[in-house]
């Protein structure tokens, strides 16, 4: 029997050692969690790379101590997850605040596209490249913060190197609640000025001064889109959401939900400002012209085009149990963008219909002239000259901005049908 005592003692010692190691690991978890807790207000405000350095080293610490201690550290894992969610929440709220301010200051003036933004679209929305990209590649390709493209609303050190930024005069527009025939007339006059003036924005010269190259359109899927400032900022923000999704996979569902929210807001607010003429009240525009409508159409069309790529990228990390619901949400957003684009094109048709109705008021006098001798006047009537001139201006403005297929749809199908329906 005396031979059993050493075995029993050894088992007790091993058990006590195991408990001691676990207790040490648990104590280390507690100390680490306290360190994280002290910085709880700071972490959400860090840049993604800075937050990831803390997040990843904490994950490594948890993994190592769990392996040594033999038990899961539920408490510290919960603390880390909570801070990661707080980071996503804070970053999202700051972007929602920023995009609202940018939209309210948007003048819907065309801007050139700096190469940085084309690089974002090329790298982030090419599926194969995204899968193989590392964190260093992302940080190397995306060197500007979205605040560098933002409006005069920024007032911090992040504004030292601004790309594609417009000043306050270029980001403010006031609007009328309804686009009446008077607004349509003003739109035609604005279109005349647009057709005579070169499409060069003030920020373009700033870009040249900084030595940054730019192009006139943002290309995706072989198609070029004319952009305004808020569209470029949205592109930058979406790339940052994709980064968060890739490097915080445990929160992928949360990130997708917030991408859906910002896309919804951008679409709704753009509709209110342009189609709803809200920009005349908040940002100083005297009217909403066909040029504004065309540029809004381009931004909405571009966003609609990239939504399938965004969905494919984001859903790589989403748990299967959440995919069905989130897919339906993002698909509804895509449909809303398509409807919005179609409504803008319908409004462009309505502008010309309103101008036609205005000119039709002068037809009775023209009809009276038909009874005069044939050689009295061989020139086209004022009705025909004015209407042809205005349609020509609209065609030139839209052709420089919209895609050819959209221009054809507006002028061939819808205007033709509207004219035929006029009593």
PDB file of C-alpha atoms in Angstrom, residues 108 173 175-176 179 269-279 288-289 292-294 296-297 340 344 347:
ATOM      1  CA  UNK A 108     -23.377  68.934 -57.654  1.00  0.00           C
ATOM      2  CA  UNK A 173     -26.549  74.611 -52.659  1.00  0.00           C
ATOM      3  CA  UNK A 175     -33.177  74.410 -53.361  1.00  0.00           C
ATOM      4  CA  UNK A 176     -36.882  74.805 -54.040  1.00  0.00           C
ATOM      5  CA  UNK A 179     -39.251  71.946 -59.603  1.00  0.00           C
ATOM      6  CA  UNK A 269     -30.579  62.201 -49.040  1.00  0.00           C
ATOM      7  CA  UNK A 270     -29.426  62.583 -52.646  1.00  0.00           C
ATOM      8  CA  UNK A 271     -33.012  62.155 -53.786  1.00  0.00           C
ATOM      9  CA  UNK A 272     -34.181  64.798 -51.314  1.00  0.00           C
ATOM     10  CA  UNK A 273     -31.487  67.256 -52.383  1.00  0.00           C
ATOM     11  CA  UNK A 274     -31.704  66.891 -56.162  1.00  0.00           C
ATOM     12  CA  UNK A 275     -35.076  65.492 -57.181  1.00  0.00           C
ATOM     13  CA  UNK A 276     -36.721  67.008 -54.120  1.00  0.00           C
ATOM     14  CA  UNK A 277     -34.853  70.282 -54.692  1.00  0.00           C
ATOM     15  CA  UNK A 278     -33.635  70.380 -51.083  1.00  0.00           C
ATOM     16  CA  UNK A 279     -30.207  71.601 -52.205  1.00  0.00           C
ATOM     17  CA  UNK A 288     -31.778  72.428 -60.027  1.00  0.00           C
ATOM     18  CA  UNK A 289     -30.567  72.217 -63.605  1.00  0.00           C
ATOM     19  CA  UNK A 292     -27.212  68.679 -61.672  1.00  0.00           C
ATOM     20  CA  UNK A 293     -29.693  65.929 -62.474  1.00  0.00           C
ATOM     21  CA  UNK A 294     -27.285  64.284 -64.908  1.00  0.00           C
ATOM     22  CA  UNK A 296     -26.675  62.897 -59.679  1.00  0.00           C
ATOM     23  CA  UNK A 297     -27.683  60.173 -62.122  1.00  0.00           C
ATOM     24  CA  UNK A 340     -33.842  56.571 -58.146  1.00  0.00           C
ATOM     25  CA  UNK A 344     -33.957  61.245 -62.434  1.00  0.00           C
ATOM     26  CA  UNK A 347     -37.427  64.282 -64.423  1.00  0.00           C
TER      27      UNK A 347
END
